[in-house]
């Protein structure tokens, strides 16, 4: 049973639309992450947060933004979606630096 | 910086065959090591972990031993099943250097 929830699971939208991908966790974890996963499977860290009001960009440059107003909630927003944003987006959280990550089931985004 | 290199796939095996997926790492300190598995249409889930040298992580018949001298954490299973078909990721994490993943290895097990 998932303790970290992502919605929607699938999203198809047109170019130029603004979208928000939702991620919530019920475990009280301070550390939360967004990864972009390409068809070749590799994971790319695009944003992370170590607590409320703390957000950082990851290794992969992304046009998305994130916010962390509440511990349990870490939404990702694309102001103007483009076909190059088509991908799978995975949200994750963990307790401490040597703790395992807990992943949501992902949002598969297609921008037409 | 920290990095993980794992065996390129795809790997195709027959049921009951022996599995090894190689994973080596570079790290500045003493990382914790992980194997994650991703089934189709799902996120990653933890398969096993090891937090210090010579620790062996095990779960569902899979094993991996933290080898500091060879900086390796190879995944093994003695007899794979069709249900083991998935993508496997090796990863490491240490203080001040957060989780790093390998590129993933796709395993297909045929009946």
Coordinates of C-alpha atoms in Angstrom, one line a residue:
Chain A
X1 CA 0.0 0.0 0.0
X2 CA 1.5 3.3 -1.1
X3 CA 2.3 5.9 1.6
X4 CA 3.1 8.4 -1.1
X5 CA 0.5 9.5 -3.6
X6 CA 0.8 11.1 -7.0
X7 CA -2.0 12.4 -9.1
X8 CA -2.9 12.3 -11.8
X9 CA -1.5 8.9 -13.0
X10 CA -1.8 9.9 -16.7
X11 CA -2.1 13.4 -18.2
X12 CA -2.4 14.4 -21.8
X13 CA -2.4 18.2 -22.5
X14 CA -1.7 20.6 -25.2
X15 CA 1.3 22.8 -25.6
X16 CA 1.3 26.0 -23.6
X17 CA -1.0 24.8 -20.8
X18 CA -0.1 25.2 -17.1
X19 CA -0.1 22.0 -15.1
X20 CA 0.5 20.9 -11.5
X21 CA 1.5 17.4 -10.6
X22 CA 0.5 16.6 -7.1
X23 CA 2.5 14.6 -4.6
X24 CA 1.6 13.9 -1.0
X25 CA 3.1 11.6 1.7
X26 CA 1.7 10.5 5.0
X27 CA 4.9 9.4 6.7
X28 CA 6.1 12.8 8.0
X29 CA 9.3 12.7 6.0
X30 CA 11.2 15.9 5.7
X31 CA 13.1 15.0 2.6
X32 CA 11.1 15.0 -0.7
X33 CA 12.2 14.6 -4.3
X34 CA 11.0 14.9 -7.9
X35 CA 12.6 12.7 -10.6
X36 CA 12.1 12.7 -14.3
X37 CA 12.4 9.3 -15.9
X38 CA 13.1 9.0 -19.6
X39 CA 12.1 6.0 -21.8
X40 CA 15.6 4.6 -21.4
X41 CA 14.7 4.3 -17.7
X42 CA 17.4 6.5 -16.2
X43 CA 16.3 8.8 -13.4
X44 CA 17.1 12.5 -13.3
X45 CA 16.7 14.5 -10.1
X46 CA 15.0 17.8 -11.0
X47 CA 14.0 19.2 -7.6
X48 CA 14.3 18.3 -3.9
X49 CA 13.3 19.7 -0.5
X50 CA 14.7 19.0 2.9
X51 CA 11.8 20.6 4.7
X52 CA 9.1 23.2 4.7
X53 CA 10.0 26.4 2.8
X54 CA 13.2 24.7 1.5
X55 CA 13.5 23.8 -2.2
X56 CA 16.5 23.2 -4.4
X57 CA 17.1 22.4 -8.1
X58 CA 18.5 19.0 -8.9
X59 CA 21.1 17.8 -11.4
X60 CA 18.8 18.1 -14.5
X61 CA 17.8 21.6 -15.6
X62 CA 14.1 21.8 -15.6
X63 CA 11.6 24.5 -16.5
X64 CA 9.3 23.3 -13.7
X65 CA 9.0 24.8 -10.2
X66 CA 8.1 23.3 -6.8
X67 CA 6.8 24.5 -3.5
X68 CA 6.9 23.1 0.0
X69 CA 4.4 24.9 2.2
X70 CA 3.4 21.8 4.2
X71 CA 5.6 18.8 5.1
X72 CA 3.3 16.3 3.4
X73 CA 2.8 18.1 0.1
X74 CA 5.3 18.8 -2.7
X75 CA 3.6 19.8 -5.9
X76 CA 5.5 20.4 -9.2
X77 CA 4.2 23.0 -11.6
X78 CA 4.9 23.6 -15.3
X79 CA 3.8 27.1 -16.3
X80 CA 3.8 26.4 -20.0
X81 CA 4.0 22.8 -21.1
X82 CA 6.0 21.8 -24.2
X83 CA 6.3 18.5 -26.0
X84 CA 9.9 18.2 -24.6
X85 CA 8.3 17.8 -21.2
X86 CA 6.7 14.6 -22.2
X87 CA 8.0 12.1 -19.7
X88 CA 7.3 10.1 -16.5
X89 CA 7.6 12.1 -13.3
X90 CA 8.3 10.3 -10.0
X91 CA 7.9 11.8 -6.5
X92 CA 9.8 10.3 -3.6
X93 CA 10.4 10.9 0.1
X94 CA 12.7 9.6 2.9
X95 CA 13.4 10.1 6.5
X96 CA 17.2 10.4 6.9
X97 CA 20.3 10.4 4.7
X98 CA 20.8 6.7 4.9
X99 CA 17.1 5.8 4.7
X100 CA 15.6 4.3 1.6
X101 CA 13.4 6.4 -0.7
X102 CA 9.7 5.7 -0.9
X103 CA 8.3 6.3 -4.4
X104 CA 4.9 7.2 -5.7
X105 CA 3.6 5.4 -8.8
X106 CA 4.4 8.3 -11.0
X107 CA 2.6 10.6 -13.4
X108 CA 3.0 9.9 -17.1
X109 CA 2.8 13.3 -18.9
X110 CA 2.2 13.7 -22.6
X111 CA 2.3 17.1 -24.1
X112 CA 0.9 17.3 -27.6
Chain B
X1 CA 31.5 13.3 -6.7
X2 CA 29.5 10.2 -5.9
X3 CA 28.4 7.9 -8.8
X4 CA 27.1 4.5 -9.5
X5 CA 27.8 2.3 -12.5
X6 CA 25.7 -0.8 -13.1
X7 CA 25.7 -3.5 -15.7
X8 CA 24.1 -2.5 -19.0
X9 CA 21.1 -4.4 -20.1
X10 CA 18.8 -5.7 -21.2
X11 CA 19.4 -9.1 -19.5
X12 CA 17.3 -12.0 -20.7
X13 CA 17.3 -15.3 -18.7
X14 CA 15.3 -18.5 -18.6
X15 CA 13.3 -19.3 -15.5
X16 CA 15.4 -20.9 -12.7
X17 CA 18.7 -19.4 -14.1
X18 CA 21.2 -17.6 -11.9
X19 CA 21.2 -13.9 -11.9
X20 CA 24.0 -11.4 -11.4
X21 CA 23.7 -7.7 -12.0
X22 CA 26.9 -5.9 -11.4
X23 CA 27.1 -2.6 -9.6
X24 CA 30.2 -0.5 -8.6
X25 CA 30.3 2.9 -7.0
X26 CA 32.6 5.8 -6.2
X27 CA 32.0 7.8 -3.1
X28 CA 33.9 10.3 -1.0
X29 CA 33.0 8.7 2.4
X30 CA 31.0 5.7 3.7
X31 CA 27.8 5.5 1.8
X32 CA 24.7 3.3 2.3
X33 CA 24.0 1.1 -0.7
X34 CA 20.6 0.1 -2.1
X35 CA 18.9 -1.9 -4.8
X36 CA 15.5 -0.8 -6.0
X37 CA 13.2 -2.6 -8.4
X38 CA 10.6 -1.1 -10.7
X39 CA 7.8 -3.2 -12.1
X40 CA 5.9 -2.0 -15.2
X41 CA 3.7 1.0 -14.6
X42 CA 4.9 1.5 -11.0
X43 CA 7.4 3.6 -9.1
X44 CA 10.6 2.2 -7.7
X45 CA 10.5 0.2 -4.5
X46 CA 13.3 -0.8 -2.2
X47 CA 14.5 -4.4 -2.7
X48 CA 17.4 -4.5 -0.2
X49 CA 20.0 -2.3 1.4
X50 CA 23.3 -2.4 3.3
X51 CA 24.7 0.3 5.4
X52 CA 28.3 -0.7 6.1
X53 CA 31.2 -2.8 4.7
X54 CA 30.6 -6.6 4.6
X55 CA 26.9 -6.2 5.3
X56 CA 24.7 -8.4 3.2
X57 CA 21.2 -7.2 2.2
X58 CA 18.6 -9.8 1.3
X59 CA 15.0 -10.0 0.3
X60 CA 12.8 -12.2 -1.8
X61 CA 15.7 -14.5 -2.6
X62 CA 17.9 -11.6 -3.8
X63 CA 21.2 -10.8 -2.1
X64 CA 23.9 -8.2 -2.4
X65 CA 27.1 -7.8 -0.2
X66 CA 28.7 -4.4 0.4
X67 CA 32.3 -4.8 -0.7
X68 CA 34.3 -1.8 0.3
X69 CA 37.6 -3.2 -1.1
X70 CA 36.2 -3.5 -4.6
X71 CA 33.6 -0.7 -4.2
X72 CA 30.9 -3.1 -5.4
X73 CA 27.3 -4.2 -4.5
X74 CA 26.4 -6.9 -7.0
X75 CA 22.9 -8.2 -7.0
X76 CA 22.4 -12.0 -7.2
X77 CA 19.6 -14.5 -7.1
X78 CA 20.0 -18.2 -7.4
X79 CA 16.8 -19.0 -9.4
X80 CA 14.9 -16.3 -11.1
X81 CA 11.2 -16.4 -11.8
X82 CA 9.1 -14.8 -14.6
X83 CA 7.7 -12.5 -11.9
X84 CA 11.2 -11.1 -11.3
X85 CA 11.0 -9.4 -14.7
X86 CA 11.5 -5.7 -14.0
X87 CA 14.1 -2.9 -14.0
X88 CA 16.7 -2.9 -11.3
X89 CA 18.5 0.2 -10.0
X90 CA 21.6 0.3 -7.8
X91 CA 21.9 3.4 -5.7
X92 CA 24.0 5.0 -2.9
X93 CA 23.5 7.7 -0.4
X94 CA 25.7 9.3 2.2
X95 CA 25.6 12.3 4.5
X96 CA 25.9 15.6 2.4
X97 CA 25.6 13.6 -0.8
X98 CA 22.1 12.5 -1.4
X99 CA 20.8 9.4 -3.3
X100 CA 22.6 8.6 -6.6
X101 CA 21.2 6.0 -9.0
X102 CA 22.7 3.8 -11.7
X103 CA 21.2 3.8 -15.1
X104 CA 19.0 0.8 -14.5
X105 CA 19.1 -2.8 -15.8
X106 CA 16.1 -4.3 -17.5
X107 CA 15.6 -8.0 -16.7
X108 CA 13.3 -10.3 -18.7
X109 CA 12.8 -13.8 -17.5
X110 CA 11.3 -16.3 -20.0
X111 CA 9.3 -19.4 -19.0

